């Protein structure tokens, strides 16, 4: 949600800028999902979801209206086996 040319630039953007709505990067993202993501990223703790259940409920409320194809990212595919390996140790 933050764009910059370097890690330092990203950190500065996190501190000083509002996040970019996902729909500005991916036009197919519905406005309701934009709202959920932006609320979750709010700087003010009081403006964020107060629990994971509260955010899950918001996502479930718009679930039927989503036509976004879900796919695992390479990052997620790499992390899950590492976590499973660590648990097995």
PDB file of N, CA and C in Angstrom:
ATOM      1  N   UNK A   1       0.794  -1.210   0.000  1.00  0.00           N
ATOM      2  CA  UNK A   1       0.000   0.000   0.000  1.00  0.00           C
ATOM      3  C   UNK A   1       0.836   1.275   0.000  1.00  0.00           C
ATOM      4  N   UNK A   2       2.146   1.122   0.111  1.00  0.00           N
ATOM      5  CA  UNK A   2       3.027   2.289   0.080  1.00  0.00           C
ATOM      6  C   UNK A   2       4.047   2.089  -1.030  1.00  0.00           C
ATOM      7  N   UNK A   3       4.276   3.144  -1.798  1.00  0.00           N
ATOM      8  CA  UNK A   3       5.219   3.060  -2.907  1.00  0.00           C
ATOM      9  C   UNK A   3       6.425   3.942  -2.624  1.00  0.00           C
ATOM     10  N   UNK A   4       7.612   3.401  -2.909  1.00  0.00           N
ATOM     11  CA  UNK A   4       8.853   4.162  -2.762  1.00  0.00           C
ATOM     12  C   UNK A   4       9.959   3.398  -3.473  1.00  0.00           C
ATOM     13  N   UNK A   5      11.086   4.075  -3.667  1.00  0.00           N
ATOM     14  CA  UNK A   5      12.209   3.469  -4.381  1.00  0.00           C
ATOM     15  C   UNK A   5      13.149   2.686  -3.478  1.00  0.00           C
ATOM     16  N   UNK A   6      12.998   2.814  -2.164  1.00  0.00           N
ATOM     17  CA  UNK A   6      13.899   2.131  -1.235  1.00  0.00           C
ATOM     18  C   UNK A   6      13.143   1.761   0.037  1.00  0.00           C
ATOM     19  N   UNK A   7      13.766   0.915   0.846  1.00  0.00           N
ATOM     20  CA  UNK A   7      13.152   0.534   2.114  1.00  0.00           C
ATOM     21  C   UNK A   7      12.991   1.755   3.017  1.00  0.00           C
ATOM     22  N   UNK A   8      13.979   2.630   3.024  1.00  0.00           N
ATOM     23  CA  UNK A   8      13.885   3.849   3.825  1.00  0.00           C
ATOM     24  C   UNK A   8      12.717   4.716   3.345  1.00  0.00           C
ATOM     25  N   UNK A   9      12.534   4.785   2.034  1.00  0.00           N
ATOM     26  CA  UNK A   9      11.418   5.536   1.474  1.00  0.00           C
ATOM     27  C   UNK A   9      10.076   4.940   1.865  1.00  0.00           C
ATOM     28  N   UNK A  10      10.001   3.612   1.891  1.00  0.00           N
ATOM     29  CA  UNK A  10       8.765   2.946   2.304  1.00  0.00           C
ATOM     30  C   UNK A  10       8.467   3.244   3.767  1.00  0.00           C
ATOM     31  N   UNK A  11       9.498   3.179   4.618  1.00  0.00           N
ATOM     32  CA  UNK A  11       9.300   3.489   6.038  1.00  0.00           C
ATOM     33  C   UNK A  11       8.834   4.926   6.226  1.00  0.00           C
ATOM     34  N   UNK A  12       9.410   5.848   5.473  1.00  0.00           N
ATOM     35  CA  UNK A  12       8.991   7.251   5.552  1.00  0.00           C
ATOM     36  C   UNK A  12       7.539   7.402   5.092  1.00  0.00           C
ATOM     37  N   UNK A  13       7.163   6.658   4.052  1.00  0.00           N
ATOM     38  CA  UNK A  13       5.784   6.718   3.555  1.00  0.00           C
ATOM     39  C   UNK A  13       4.803   6.174   4.592  1.00  0.00           C
ATOM     40  N   UNK A  14       5.181   5.094   5.263  1.00  0.00           N
ATOM     41  CA  UNK A  14       4.314   4.515   6.294  1.00  0.00           C
ATOM     42  C   UNK A  14       4.044   5.531   7.389  1.00  0.00           C
ATOM     43  N   UNK A  15       5.075   6.265   7.771  1.00  0.00           N
ATOM     44  CA  UNK A  15       4.949   7.255   8.846  1.00  0.00           C
ATOM     45  C   UNK A  15       4.183   8.491   8.386  1.00  0.00           C
ATOM     46  N   UNK A  16       4.427   8.943   7.156  1.00  0.00           N
ATOM     47  CA  UNK A  16       3.919  10.245   6.753  1.00  0.00           C
ATOM     48  C   UNK A  16       2.817  10.295   5.723  1.00  0.00           C
ATOM     49  N   UNK A  17       2.429   9.157   5.166  1.00  0.00           N
ATOM     50  CA  UNK A  17       1.420   9.180   4.107  1.00  0.00           C
ATOM     51  C   UNK A  17       0.288   8.207   4.416  1.00  0.00           C
ATOM     52  N   UNK A  18      -0.855   8.463   3.828  1.00  0.00           N
ATOM     53  CA  UNK A  18      -1.944   7.494   3.901  1.00  0.00           C
ATOM     54  C   UNK A  18      -1.658   6.390   2.889  1.00  0.00           C
ATOM     55  N   UNK A  19      -2.057   5.148   3.195  1.00  0.00           N
ATOM     56  CA  UNK A  19      -1.816   4.062   2.246  1.00  0.00           C
ATOM     57  C   UNK A  19      -2.613   4.257   0.959  1.00  0.00           C
ATOM     58  N   UNK A  20      -2.095   3.704  -0.107  1.00  0.00           N
ATOM     59  CA  UNK A  20      -2.767   3.741  -1.405  1.00  0.00           C
ATOM     60  C   UNK A  20      -3.901   2.707  -1.368  1.00  0.00           C
ATOM     61  N   UNK A  21      -5.114   3.082  -1.720  1.00  0.00           N
ATOM     62  CA  UNK A  21      -6.194   2.078  -1.769  1.00  0.00           C
ATOM     63  C   UNK A  21      -5.831   0.974  -2.766  1.00  0.00           C
ATOM     64  N   UNK A  22      -6.089  -0.275  -2.415  1.00  0.00           N
ATOM     65  CA  UNK A  22      -5.755  -1.374  -3.323  1.00  0.00           C
ATOM     66  C   UNK A  22      -6.309  -1.184  -4.735  1.00  0.00           C
ATOM     67  N   UNK A  23      -7.472  -0.546  -4.866  1.00  0.00           N
ATOM     68  CA  UNK A  23      -8.081  -0.369  -6.192  1.00  0.00           C
ATOM     69  C   UNK A  23      -7.262   0.548  -7.095  1.00  0.00           C
ATOM     70  N   UNK A  24      -6.386   1.351  -6.519  1.00  0.00           N
ATOM     71  CA  UNK A  24      -5.510   2.174  -7.364  1.00  0.00           C
ATOM     72  C   UNK A  24      -4.423   1.327  -8.007  1.00  0.00           C
ATOM     73  N   UNK A  25      -4.097   0.202  -7.388  1.00  0.00           N
ATOM     74  CA  UNK A  25      -3.104  -0.716  -7.949  1.00  0.00           C
ATOM     75  C   UNK A  25      -3.769  -1.792  -8.797  1.00  0.00           C
ATOM     76  N   UNK A  26      -4.934  -2.239  -8.361  1.00  0.00           N
ATOM     77  CA  UNK A  26      -5.696  -3.278  -9.051  1.00  0.00           C
ATOM     78  C   UNK A  26      -7.126  -2.779  -9.209  1.00  0.00           C
ATOM     79  N   UNK A  27      -7.486  -2.251 -10.362  1.00  0.00           N
ATOM     80  CA  UNK A  27      -8.804  -1.630 -10.566  1.00  0.00           C
ATOM     81  C   UNK A  27     -10.004  -2.543 -10.295  1.00  0.00           C
ATOM     82  N   UNK A  28      -9.816  -3.851 -10.318  1.00  0.00           N
ATOM     83  CA  UNK A  28     -10.933  -4.774 -10.090  1.00  0.00           C
ATOM     84  C   UNK A  28     -11.308  -4.916  -8.618  1.00  0.00           C
ATOM     85  N   UNK A  29     -10.511  -4.354  -7.718  1.00  0.00           N
ATOM     86  CA  UNK A  29     -10.815  -4.459  -6.286  1.00  0.00           C
ATOM     87  C   UNK A  29     -12.069  -3.633  -5.991  1.00  0.00           C
ATOM     88  N   UNK A  30     -13.080  -4.256  -5.389  1.00  0.00           N
ATOM     89  CA  UNK A  30     -14.316  -3.521  -5.101  1.00  0.00           C
ATOM     90  C   UNK A  30     -14.126  -2.489  -3.987  1.00  0.00           C
ATOM     91  N   UNK A  31     -14.915  -1.424  -4.011  1.00  0.00           N
ATOM     92  CA  UNK A  31     -14.799  -0.376  -2.989  1.00  0.00           C
ATOM     93  C   UNK A  31     -14.936  -0.905  -1.560  1.00  0.00           C
ATOM     94  N   UNK A  32     -15.788  -1.898  -1.346  1.00  0.00           N
ATOM     95  CA  UNK A  32     -15.968  -2.436   0.010  1.00  0.00           C
ATOM     96  C   UNK A  32     -14.682  -3.073   0.527  1.00  0.00           C
ATOM     97  N   UNK A  33     -13.932  -3.728  -0.360  1.00  0.00           N
ATOM     98  CA  UNK A  33     -12.657  -4.321   0.055  1.00  0.00           C
ATOM     99  C   UNK A  33     -11.621  -3.232   0.304  1.00  0.00           C
ATOM    100  N   UNK A  34     -11.632  -2.189  -0.517  1.00  0.00           N
ATOM    101  CA  UNK A  34     -10.784  -1.012  -0.254  1.00  0.00           C
ATOM    102  C   UNK A  34     -11.013  -0.507   1.172  1.00  0.00           C
ATOM    103  N   UNK A  35     -12.284  -0.363   1.535  1.00  0.00           N
ATOM    104  CA  UNK A  35     -12.631   0.159   2.862  1.00  0.00           C
ATOM    105  C   UNK A  35     -12.082  -0.725   3.976  1.00  0.00           C
ATOM    106  N   UNK A  36     -12.191  -2.030   3.806  1.00  0.00           N
ATOM    107  CA  UNK A  36     -11.708  -2.966   4.825  1.00  0.00           C
ATOM    108  C   UNK A  36     -10.195  -2.872   4.964  1.00  0.00           C
ATOM    109  N   UNK A  37      -9.492  -2.872   3.846  1.00  0.00           N
ATOM    110  CA  UNK A  37      -8.027  -2.798   3.882  1.00  0.00           C
ATOM    111  C   UNK A  37      -7.573  -1.485   4.504  1.00  0.00           C
ATOM    112  N   UNK A  38      -8.170  -0.385   4.091  1.00  0.00           N
ATOM    113  CA  UNK A  38      -7.760   0.919   4.620  1.00  0.00           C
ATOM    114  C   UNK A  38      -8.075   1.045   6.109  1.00  0.00           C
ATOM    115  N   UNK A  39      -9.180   0.463   6.549  1.00  0.00           N
ATOM    116  CA  UNK A  39      -9.486   0.484   7.980  1.00  0.00           C
ATOM    117  C   UNK A  39      -8.450  -0.333   8.752  1.00  0.00           C
ATOM    118  N   UNK A  40      -8.061  -1.471   8.221  1.00  0.00           N
ATOM    119  CA  UNK A  40      -7.062  -2.315   8.880  1.00  0.00           C
ATOM    120  C   UNK A  40      -5.701  -1.625   8.961  1.00  0.00           C
ATOM    121  N   UNK A  41      -5.412  -0.745   8.006  1.00  0.00           N
ATOM    122  CA  UNK A  41      -4.120  -0.053   7.969  1.00  0.00           C
ATOM    123  C   UNK A  41      -4.154   1.328   8.618  1.00  0.00           C
ATOM    124  N   UNK A  42      -5.257   1.685   9.217  1.00  0.00           N
ATOM    125  CA  UNK A  42      -5.389   3.015   9.814  1.00  0.00           C
ATOM    126  C   UNK A  42      -4.286   3.283  10.836  1.00  0.00           C
ATOM    127  N   UNK A  43      -3.766   4.500  10.830  1.00  0.00           N
ATOM    128  CA  UNK A  43      -2.744   4.879  11.815  1.00  0.00           C
ATOM    129  C   UNK A  43      -3.305   4.859  13.234  1.00  0.00           C
ATOM    130  N   UNK A  44      -4.549   5.266  13.373  1.00  0.00           N
ATOM    131  CA  UNK A  44      -5.184   5.329  14.687  1.00  0.00           C
ATOM    132  C   UNK A  44      -5.682   3.944  15.100  1.00  0.00           C
ATOM    133  N   UNK A  45      -5.204   3.457  16.223  1.00  0.00           N
ATOM    134  CA  UNK A  45      -5.630   2.153  16.725  1.00  0.00           C
ATOM    135  C   UNK A  45      -7.145   2.116  16.921  1.00  0.00           C
ATOM    136  N   UNK A  46      -7.708   3.229  17.350  1.00  0.00           N
ATOM    137  CA  UNK A  46      -9.156   3.287  17.588  1.00  0.00           C
ATOM    138  C   UNK A  46      -9.967   3.141  16.305  1.00  0.00           C
ATOM    139  N   UNK A  47      -9.371   3.479  15.157  1.00  0.00           N
ATOM    140  CA  UNK A  47     -10.073   3.384  13.875  1.00  0.00           C
ATOM    141  C   UNK A  47      -9.914   2.016  13.212  1.00  0.00           C
ATOM    142  N   UNK A  48      -9.014   1.179  13.732  1.00  0.00           N
ATOM    143  CA  UNK A  48      -8.784  -0.154  13.165  1.00  0.00           C
ATOM    144  C   UNK A  48      -9.795  -1.154  13.716  1.00  0.00           C
ATOM    145  N   UNK A  49      -9.826  -2.323  13.094  1.00  0.00           N
ATOM    146  CA  UNK A  49     -10.614  -3.421  13.645  1.00  0.00           C
ATOM    147  C   UNK A  49     -10.034  -3.748  15.014  1.00  0.00           C
ATOM    148  N   UNK A  50     -10.909  -4.004  15.970  1.00  0.00           N
ATOM    149  CA  UNK A  50     -10.454  -4.265  17.329  1.00  0.00           C
ATOM    150  C   UNK A  50     -10.096  -5.729  17.561  1.00  0.00           C
ATOM    151  N   UNK A  51     -10.424  -6.572  16.585  1.00  0.00           N
ATOM    152  CA  UNK A  51     -10.068  -7.989  16.686  1.00  0.00           C
ATOM    153  C   UNK A  51     -10.045  -8.592  15.281  1.00  0.00           C
ATOM    154  N   UNK A  52      -9.402  -9.752  15.189  1.00  0.00           N
ATOM    155  CA  UNK A  52      -9.394 -10.473  13.915  1.00  0.00           C
ATOM    156  C   UNK A  52     -10.811 -10.923  13.559  1.00  0.00           C
ATOM    157  N   UNK A  53     -11.599 -11.266  14.575  1.00  0.00           N
ATOM    158  CA  UNK A  53     -12.987 -11.667  14.320  1.00  0.00           C
ATOM    159  C   UNK A  53     -13.794 -10.535  13.700  1.00  0.00           C
ATOM    160  N   UNK A  54     -13.566  -9.311  14.179  1.00  0.00           N
ATOM    161  CA  UNK A  54     -14.282  -8.161  13.624  1.00  0.00           C
ATOM    162  C   UNK A  54     -13.928  -7.966  12.146  1.00  0.00           C
ATOM    163  N   UNK A  55     -12.650  -8.134  11.809  1.00  0.00           N
ATOM    164  CA  UNK A  55     -12.234  -7.996  10.409  1.00  0.00           C
ATOM    165  C   UNK A  55     -12.781  -9.158   9.577  1.00  0.00           C
ATOM    166  N   UNK A  56     -12.758 -10.361  10.146  1.00  0.00           N
ATOM    167  CA  UNK A  56     -13.305 -11.524   9.438  1.00  0.00           C
ATOM    168  C   UNK A  56     -14.780 -11.305   9.114  1.00  0.00           C
ATOM    169  N   UNK A  57     -15.531 -10.772  10.068  1.00  0.00           N
ATOM    170  CA  UNK A  57     -16.953 -10.504   9.842  1.00  0.00           C
ATOM    171  C   UNK A  57     -17.160  -9.499   8.710  1.00  0.00           C
ATOM    172  N   UNK A  58     -16.311  -8.481   8.658  1.00  0.00           N
ATOM    173  CA  UNK A  58     -16.415  -7.493   7.574  1.00  0.00           C
ATOM    174  C   UNK A  58     -16.122  -8.147   6.227  1.00  0.00           C
ATOM    175  N   UNK A  59     -15.122  -9.023   6.196  1.00  0.00           N
ATOM    176  CA  UNK A  59     -14.787  -9.720   4.949  1.00  0.00           C
ATOM    177  C   UNK A  59     -15.903 -10.679   4.542  1.00  0.00           C
ATOM    178  N   UNK A  60     -16.460 -11.389   5.510  1.00  0.00           N
ATOM    179  CA  UNK A  60     -17.555 -12.311   5.201  1.00  0.00           C
ATOM    180  C   UNK A  60     -18.784 -11.565   4.682  1.00  0.00           C
ATOM    181  N   UNK A  61     -18.992 -10.350   5.167  1.00  0.00           N
ATOM    182  CA  UNK A  61     -20.152  -9.561   4.735  1.00  0.00           C
ATOM    183  C   UNK A  61     -20.082  -9.200   3.253  1.00  0.00           C
ATOM    184  N   UNK A  62     -18.885  -9.091   2.711  1.00  0.00           N
ATOM    185  CA  UNK A  62     -18.752  -8.746   1.287  1.00  0.00           C
ATOM    186  C   UNK A  62     -18.349  -9.938   0.439  1.00  0.00           C
ATOM    187  N   UNK A  63     -18.194 -11.107   1.047  1.00  0.00           N
ATOM    188  CA  UNK A  63     -17.699 -12.293   0.349  1.00  0.00           C
ATOM    189  C   UNK A  63     -18.476 -12.593  -0.923  1.00  0.00           C
ATOM    190  N   UNK A  64     -19.780 -12.508  -0.893  1.00  0.00           N
ATOM    191  CA  UNK A  64     -20.588 -12.818  -2.066  1.00  0.00           C
ATOM    192  C   UNK A  64     -20.421 -11.837  -3.207  1.00  0.00           C
ATOM    193  N   UNK A  65     -19.954 -10.635  -2.904  1.00  0.00           N
ATOM    194  CA  UNK A  65     -19.810  -9.619  -3.946  1.00  0.00           C
ATOM    195  C   UNK A  65     -18.418  -9.614  -4.568  1.00  0.00           C
ATOM    196  N   UNK A  66     -17.525 -10.433  -4.036  1.00  0.00           N
ATOM    197  CA  UNK A  66     -16.162 -10.452  -4.564  1.00  0.00           C
ATOM    198  C   UNK A  66     -16.066 -11.368  -5.767  1.00  0.00           C
ATOM    199  N   UNK A  67     -15.392 -10.895  -6.780  1.00  0.00           N
ATOM    200  CA  UNK A  67     -15.125 -11.729  -7.947  1.00  0.00           C
ATOM    201  C   UNK A  67     -13.627 -11.732  -8.211  1.00  0.00           C
ATOM    202  N   UNK A  68     -12.868 -11.682  -7.120  1.00  0.00           N
ATOM    203  CA  UNK A  68     -11.413 -11.634  -7.218  1.00  0.00           C
ATOM    204  C   UNK A  68     -10.886 -13.056  -7.173  1.00  0.00           C
ATOM    205  N   UNK A  69     -10.008 -13.389  -8.100  1.00  0.00           N
ATOM    206  CA  UNK A  69      -9.402 -14.708  -8.107  1.00  0.00           C
ATOM    207  C   UNK A  69      -8.315 -14.748  -7.039  1.00  0.00           C
ATOM    208  N   UNK A  70      -8.423 -15.716  -6.143  1.00  0.00           N
ATOM    209  CA  UNK A  70      -7.424 -15.849  -5.091  1.00  0.00           C
ATOM    210  C   UNK A  70      -6.348 -16.821  -5.540  1.00  0.00           C
ATOM    211  N   UNK A  71      -5.115 -16.468  -5.253  1.00  0.00           N
ATOM    212  CA  UNK A  71      -4.011 -17.369  -5.572  1.00  0.00           C
ATOM    213  C   UNK A  71      -2.923 -17.161  -4.537  1.00  0.00           C
ATOM    214  N   UNK A  72      -2.174 -18.197  -4.278  1.00  0.00           N
ATOM    215  CA  UNK A  72      -1.083 -18.093  -3.322  1.00  0.00           C
ATOM    216  C   UNK A  72       0.076 -17.339  -3.951  1.00  0.00           C
ATOM    217  N   UNK A  73       0.657 -16.480  -3.169  1.00  0.00           N
ATOM    218  CA  UNK A  73       1.838 -15.780  -3.660  1.00  0.00           C
ATOM    219  C   UNK A  73       3.047 -16.682  -3.457  1.00  0.00           C
ATOM    220  N   UNK A  74       4.115 -16.414  -4.170  1.00  0.00           N
ATOM    221  CA  UNK A  74       5.351 -17.171  -4.001  1.00  0.00           C
ATOM    222  C   UNK A  74       5.841 -17.046  -2.566  1.00  0.00           C
ATOM    223  N   UNK A  75       5.676 -15.859  -1.990  1.00  0.00           N
ATOM    224  CA  UNK A  75       6.109 -15.638  -0.615  1.00  0.00           C
ATOM    225  C   UNK A  75       5.390 -16.593   0.328  1.00  0.00           C
ATOM    226  N   UNK A  76       4.073 -16.689   0.221  1.00  0.00           N
ATOM    227  CA  UNK A  76       3.289 -17.554   1.097  1.00  0.00           C
ATOM    228  C   UNK A  76       3.684 -19.011   0.892  1.00  0.00           C
ATOM    229  N   UNK A  77       3.874 -19.415  -0.338  1.00  0.00           N
ATOM    230  CA  UNK A  77       4.232 -20.800  -0.626  1.00  0.00           C
ATOM    231  C   UNK A  77       5.577 -21.167  -0.022  1.00  0.00           C
ATOM    232  N   UNK A  78       6.485 -20.198   0.083  1.00  0.00           N
ATOM    233  CA  UNK A  78       7.789 -20.457   0.682  1.00  0.00           C
ATOM    234  C   UNK A  78       7.737 -20.445   2.203  1.00  0.00           C
ATOM    235  N   UNK A  79       6.903 -19.607   2.787  1.00  0.00           N
ATOM    236  CA  UNK A  79       6.852 -19.467   4.245  1.00  0.00           C
ATOM    237  C   UNK A  79       6.190 -20.664   4.905  1.00  0.00           C
ATOM    238  N   UNK A  80       5.112 -21.165   4.341  1.00  0.00           N
ATOM    239  CA  UNK A  80       4.375 -22.255   4.978  1.00  0.00           C
ATOM    240  C   UNK A  80       5.250 -23.486   5.185  1.00  0.00           C
ATOM    241  N   UNK A  81       6.015 -23.970   4.188  1.00  0.00           N
ATOM    242  CA  UNK A  81       6.880 -25.121   4.449  1.00  0.00           C
ATOM    243  C   UNK A  81       7.922 -24.835   5.539  1.00  0.00           C
ATOM    244  N   UNK A  82       8.426 -23.611   5.605  1.00  0.00           N
ATOM    245  CA  UNK A  82       9.400 -23.266   6.644  1.00  0.00           C
ATOM    246  C   UNK A  82       8.742 -23.378   8.011  1.00  0.00           C
ATOM    247  N   UNK A  83       7.534 -22.859   8.161  1.00  0.00           N
ATOM    248  CA  UNK A  83       6.831 -22.939   9.443  1.00  0.00           C
ATOM    249  C   UNK A  83       6.540 -24.389   9.811  1.00  0.00           C
ATOM    250  N   UNK A  84       6.172 -25.205   8.853  1.00  0.00           N
ATOM    251  CA  UNK A  84       5.895 -26.608   9.135  1.00  0.00           C
ATOM    252  C   UNK A  84       7.166 -27.328   9.561  1.00  0.00           C
ATOM    253  N   UNK A  85       8.293 -26.984   8.946  1.00  0.00           N
ATOM    254  CA  UNK A  85       9.571 -27.577   9.316  1.00  0.00           C
ATOM    255  C   UNK A  85       9.941 -27.189  10.741  1.00  0.00           C
ATOM    256  N   UNK A  86       9.736 -25.922  11.088  1.00  0.00           N
ATOM    257  CA  UNK A  86      10.064 -25.460  12.435  1.00  0.00           C
ATOM    258  C   UNK A  86       9.195 -26.150  13.484  1.00  0.00           C
ATOM    259  N   UNK A  87       7.920 -26.368  13.189  1.00  0.00           N
ATOM    260  CA  UNK A  87       7.032 -27.042  14.136  1.00  0.00           C
ATOM    261  C   UNK A  87       7.436 -28.499  14.327  1.00  0.00           C
ATOM    262  N   UNK A  88       7.939 -29.127  13.274  1.00  0.00           N
ATOM    263  CA  UNK A  88       8.327 -30.531  13.345  1.00  0.00           C
ATOM    264  C   UNK A  88       9.613 -30.728  14.140  1.00  0.00           C
ATOM    265  N   UNK A  89      10.405 -29.685  14.257  1.00  0.00           N
ATOM    266  CA  UNK A  89      11.697 -29.801  14.960  1.00  0.00           C
ATOM    267  C   UNK A  89      11.528 -29.924  16.446  1.00  0.00           C
TER     268      UNK A  89
END
